[in-house]
Amino acid sequence: QVQLVESGGGLVQAGDSLRLSCAASGRAFSNFAMAWFRQAPGKEREFVAFINKLGGSIYYANSVKGRFTISRTNAKNTVYLQLNSLRPEDTAVYYCAARYDLPGKEYDYWGQGTQVTVSS
C-alpha cells in the first residue's frame, strides 16, 4: 500500500503561483511513477503532469505546459507541482497518483486532493 497526502492548495488571484506537495508513505517511493491530475466542478478528471521514478521522464498536458513544473525528491518521498501564471480555468481539486514504474501499470494509489481556486 501507498498512502498519498496532498497539500499546498488555496485561493489565489490570476497570475499568482502555488506549490503543491504530495507526501507518500508505505512502499518504496522510488519504485513509483507519479502524476498529478485535476478535476474541476462538473468536469471529468484530467491529466496534468507525469514524472517517472527517477525524474528523467516528464510530461505535461498542453494546457499547463510552460506554466506548471513537476518534480520529486525521493529522499523525502515527495512529489511537487509548481503552478505559475495561474488562470481561473486552473480552478480544480488537484490529486496526486502513483503507479509502479512498469509498462501497463494503472494508477492504483490516489491522494484525497487539494483545492486550488483561482479568482479573476
PDB file of C-alpha atoms in Angstrom:
ATOM      1  CA  GLN A   1       0.000   0.000   0.000  1.00  0.00           C
ATOM      2  CA  VAL A   2       0.998   3.585  -0.606  1.00  0.00           C
ATOM      3  CA  GLN A   3      -0.637   6.488   1.169  1.00  0.00           C
ATOM      4  CA  LEU A   4      -0.588   9.870  -0.540  1.00  0.00           C
ATOM      5  CA  VAL A   5      -1.361  13.199   1.117  1.00  0.00           C
ATOM      6  CA  GLU A   6      -1.548  16.396  -0.898  1.00  0.00           C
ATOM      7  CA  SER A   7      -1.101  19.885   0.499  1.00  0.00           C
ATOM      8  CA  GLY A   8      -0.478  23.429  -0.650  1.00  0.00           C
ATOM      9  CA  GLY A   9      -3.752  24.335  -2.299  1.00  0.00           C
ATOM     10  CA  GLY A  10      -5.538  27.589  -1.668  1.00  0.00           C
ATOM     11  CA  LEU A  11      -7.324  30.643  -3.010  1.00  0.00           C
ATOM     12  CA  VAL A  12      -5.182  32.884  -5.202  1.00  0.00           C
ATOM     13  CA  GLN A  13      -5.620  35.530  -7.862  1.00  0.00           C
ATOM     14  CA  ALA A  14      -4.976  35.092 -11.551  1.00  0.00           C
ATOM     15  CA  GLY A  15      -1.268  35.328 -12.271  1.00  0.00           C
ATOM     16  CA  ASP A  16      -0.242  34.076  -8.839  1.00  0.00           C
ATOM     17  CA  SER A  17       1.711  30.934  -8.035  1.00  0.00           C
ATOM     18  CA  LEU A  18       1.240  27.934  -5.773  1.00  0.00           C
ATOM     19  CA  ARG A  19       3.333  24.924  -4.918  1.00  0.00           C
ATOM     20  CA  LEU A  20       1.527  21.664  -4.293  1.00  0.00           C
ATOM     21  CA  SER A  21       3.166  18.825  -2.414  1.00  0.00           C
ATOM     22  CA  CYS A  22       2.291  15.145  -2.244  1.00  0.00           C
ATOM     23  CA  ALA A  23       3.849  13.175   0.571  1.00  0.00           C
ATOM     24  CA  ALA A  24       3.978   9.410   0.189  1.00  0.00           C
ATOM     25  CA  SER A  25       4.285   6.743   2.832  1.00  0.00           C
ATOM     26  CA  GLY A  26       4.285   2.988   2.693  1.00  0.00           C
ATOM     27  CA  ARG A  27       6.151   1.157  -0.011  1.00  0.00           C
ATOM     28  CA  ALA A  28       9.369   2.381  -1.581  1.00  0.00           C
ATOM     29  CA  PHE A  29       8.548   5.712  -3.166  1.00  0.00           C
ATOM     30  CA  SER A  30      11.391   5.415  -5.638  1.00  0.00           C
ATOM     31  CA  ASN A  31       9.652   2.462  -7.314  1.00  0.00           C
ATOM     32  CA  PHE A  32       6.698   4.568  -8.341  1.00  0.00           C
ATOM     33  CA  ALA A  33       5.986   6.868 -11.224  1.00  0.00           C
ATOM     34  CA  MET A  34       3.917   9.816 -10.048  1.00  0.00           C
ATOM     35  CA  ALA A  35       1.364  12.047 -11.681  1.00  0.00           C
ATOM     36  CA  TRP A  36      -0.905  14.957 -10.940  1.00  0.00           C
ATOM     37  CA  PHE A  37      -4.497  15.061 -12.106  1.00  0.00           C
ATOM     38  CA  ARG A  38      -7.213  17.629 -11.544  1.00  0.00           C
ATOM     39  CA  GLN A  39     -10.977  17.742 -11.568  1.00  0.00           C
ATOM     40  CA  ALA A  40     -13.000  20.914 -11.974  1.00  0.00           C
ATOM     41  CA  PRO A  41     -16.650  21.122 -10.920  1.00  0.00           C
ATOM     42  CA  GLY A  42     -18.873  19.380 -13.448  1.00  0.00           C
ATOM     43  CA  LYS A  43     -15.930  18.092 -15.456  1.00  0.00           C
ATOM     44  CA  GLU A  44     -14.096  14.818 -15.726  1.00  0.00           C
ATOM     45  CA  ARG A  45     -10.761  14.301 -14.085  1.00  0.00           C
ATOM     46  CA  GLU A  46      -7.902  15.225 -16.396  1.00  0.00           C
ATOM     47  CA  PHE A  47      -4.195  14.525 -16.526  1.00  0.00           C
ATOM     48  CA  VAL A  48      -1.880  17.384 -15.609  1.00  0.00           C
ATOM     49  CA  ALA A  49       1.690  16.117 -15.310  1.00  0.00           C
ATOM     50  CA  PHE A  50       3.792  12.949 -15.024  1.00  0.00           C
ATOM     51  CA  ILE A  51       7.232  12.143 -13.699  1.00  0.00           C
ATOM     52  CA  ASN A  52       8.892   8.730 -13.765  1.00  0.00           C
ATOM     53  CA  LYS A  53      10.535   7.128 -10.763  1.00  0.00           C
ATOM     54  CA  LEU A  54      13.933   8.746 -11.258  1.00  0.00           C
ATOM     55  CA  GLY A  55      12.668  12.054 -12.602  1.00  0.00           C
ATOM     56  CA  GLY A  56      14.226  11.593 -16.013  1.00  0.00           C
ATOM     57  CA  SER A  57      10.965  11.451 -17.935  1.00  0.00           C
ATOM     58  CA  ILE A  58       8.392  14.226 -17.554  1.00  0.00           C
ATOM     59  CA  TYR A  59       5.196  15.000 -19.466  1.00  0.00           C
ATOM     60  CA  TYR A  60       2.608  17.751 -19.230  1.00  0.00           C
ATOM     61  CA  ALA A  61      -0.863  18.403 -20.506  1.00  0.00           C
ATOM     62  CA  ASN A  62      -0.814  21.030 -23.227  1.00  0.00           C
ATOM     63  CA  SER A  63      -2.996  23.293 -21.107  1.00  0.00           C
ATOM     64  CA  VAL A  64      -0.323  23.646 -18.422  1.00  0.00           C
ATOM     65  CA  LYS A  65       2.898  23.282 -20.407  1.00  0.00           C
ATOM     66  CA  GLY A  66       5.228  26.179 -19.718  1.00  0.00           C
ATOM     67  CA  ARG A  67       3.351  27.214 -16.572  1.00  0.00           C
ATOM     68  CA  PHE A  68       3.458  24.138 -14.307  1.00  0.00           C
ATOM     69  CA  THR A  69       6.515  22.154 -13.237  1.00  0.00           C
ATOM     70  CA  ILE A  70       6.503  18.673 -11.722  1.00  0.00           C
ATOM     71  CA  SER A  71       9.439  17.474  -9.656  1.00  0.00           C
ATOM     72  CA  ARG A  72      10.223  14.931  -6.973  1.00  0.00           C
ATOM     73  CA  THR A  73      12.601  14.351  -4.103  1.00  0.00           C
ATOM     74  CA  ASN A  74      12.860  10.625  -3.493  1.00  0.00           C
ATOM     75  CA  ALA A  75      14.809  11.125  -0.284  1.00  0.00           C
ATOM     76  CA  LYS A  76      11.761  12.965   1.098  1.00  0.00           C
ATOM     77  CA  ASN A  77       9.137  10.690  -0.504  1.00  0.00           C
ATOM     78  CA  THR A  78       7.552  13.772  -2.006  1.00  0.00           C
ATOM     79  CA  VAL A  79       6.419  14.936  -5.419  1.00  0.00           C
ATOM     80  CA  TYR A  80       5.725  18.581  -6.153  1.00  0.00           C
ATOM     81  CA  LEU A  81       3.750  20.594  -8.629  1.00  0.00           C
ATOM     82  CA  GLN A  82       4.745  24.224  -9.080  1.00  0.00           C
ATOM     83  CA  LEU A  83       1.861  26.211 -10.526  1.00  0.00           C
ATOM     84  CA  ASN A  84       2.793  29.570 -12.069  1.00  0.00           C
ATOM     85  CA  SER A  85       0.773  32.122 -14.005  1.00  0.00           C
ATOM     86  CA  LEU A  86      -2.431  30.643 -12.660  1.00  0.00           C
ATOM     87  CA  ARG A  87      -5.662  31.192 -14.542  1.00  0.00           C
ATOM     88  CA  PRO A  88      -9.281  30.906 -13.405  1.00  0.00           C
ATOM     89  CA  GLU A  89      -9.609  27.795 -15.574  1.00  0.00           C
ATOM     90  CA  ASP A  90      -6.967  26.107 -13.400  1.00  0.00           C
ATOM     91  CA  THR A  91      -9.507  26.021 -10.570  1.00  0.00           C
ATOM     92  CA  ALA A  92      -9.955  22.384  -9.573  1.00  0.00           C
ATOM     93  CA  VAL A  93      -9.221  19.758  -6.979  1.00  0.00           C
ATOM     94  CA  TYR A  94      -5.702  18.528  -7.638  1.00  0.00           C
ATOM     95  CA  TYR A  95      -4.851  14.893  -6.965  1.00  0.00           C
ATOM     96  CA  CYS A  96      -1.559  13.082  -6.957  1.00  0.00           C
ATOM     97  CA  ALA A  97      -1.435   9.467  -8.045  1.00  0.00           C
ATOM     98  CA  ALA A  98       1.137   6.694  -8.002  1.00  0.00           C
ATOM     99  CA  ARG A  99       1.754   3.602 -10.080  1.00  0.00           C
ATOM    100  CA  TYR A 100       4.585   1.154 -10.361  1.00  0.00           C
ATOM    101  CA  ASP A 101       7.000   2.442 -12.978  1.00  0.00           C
ATOM    102  CA  LEU A 102       6.435  -0.506 -15.323  1.00  0.00           C
ATOM    103  CA  PRO A 103       4.662  -0.730 -18.691  1.00  0.00           C
ATOM    104  CA  GLY A 104       0.906  -1.177 -18.497  1.00  0.00           C
ATOM    105  CA  LYS A 105       0.517  -0.343 -14.845  1.00  0.00           C
ATOM    106  CA  GLU A 106      -2.502   1.673 -13.722  1.00  0.00           C
ATOM    107  CA  TYR A 107      -2.597   4.402 -11.112  1.00  0.00           C
ATOM    108  CA  ASP A 108      -3.601   2.326  -8.114  1.00  0.00           C
ATOM    109  CA  TYR A 109      -2.941   4.900  -5.420  1.00  0.00           C
ATOM    110  CA  TRP A 110      -4.554   8.290  -5.077  1.00  0.00           C
ATOM    111  CA  GLY A 111      -4.493  11.095  -2.572  1.00  0.00           C
ATOM    112  CA  GLN A 112      -7.536  12.866  -1.188  1.00  0.00           C
ATOM    113  CA  GLY A 113      -6.957  16.005  -3.226  1.00  0.00           C
ATOM    114  CA  THR A 114      -6.231  19.644  -2.516  1.00  0.00           C
ATOM    115  CA  GLN A 115      -8.408  22.517  -3.719  1.00  0.00           C
ATOM    116  CA  VAL A 116      -6.931  25.214  -5.929  1.00  0.00           C
ATOM    117  CA  THR A 117      -9.168  28.202  -6.592  1.00  0.00           C
ATOM    118  CA  VAL A 118      -8.042  30.995  -8.899  1.00  0.00           C
ATOM    119  CA  SER A 119     -10.051  34.216  -8.916  1.00  0.00           C
ATOM    120  CA  SER A 120     -10.065  36.597 -11.863  1.00  0.00           C
TER     121      SER A 120
END
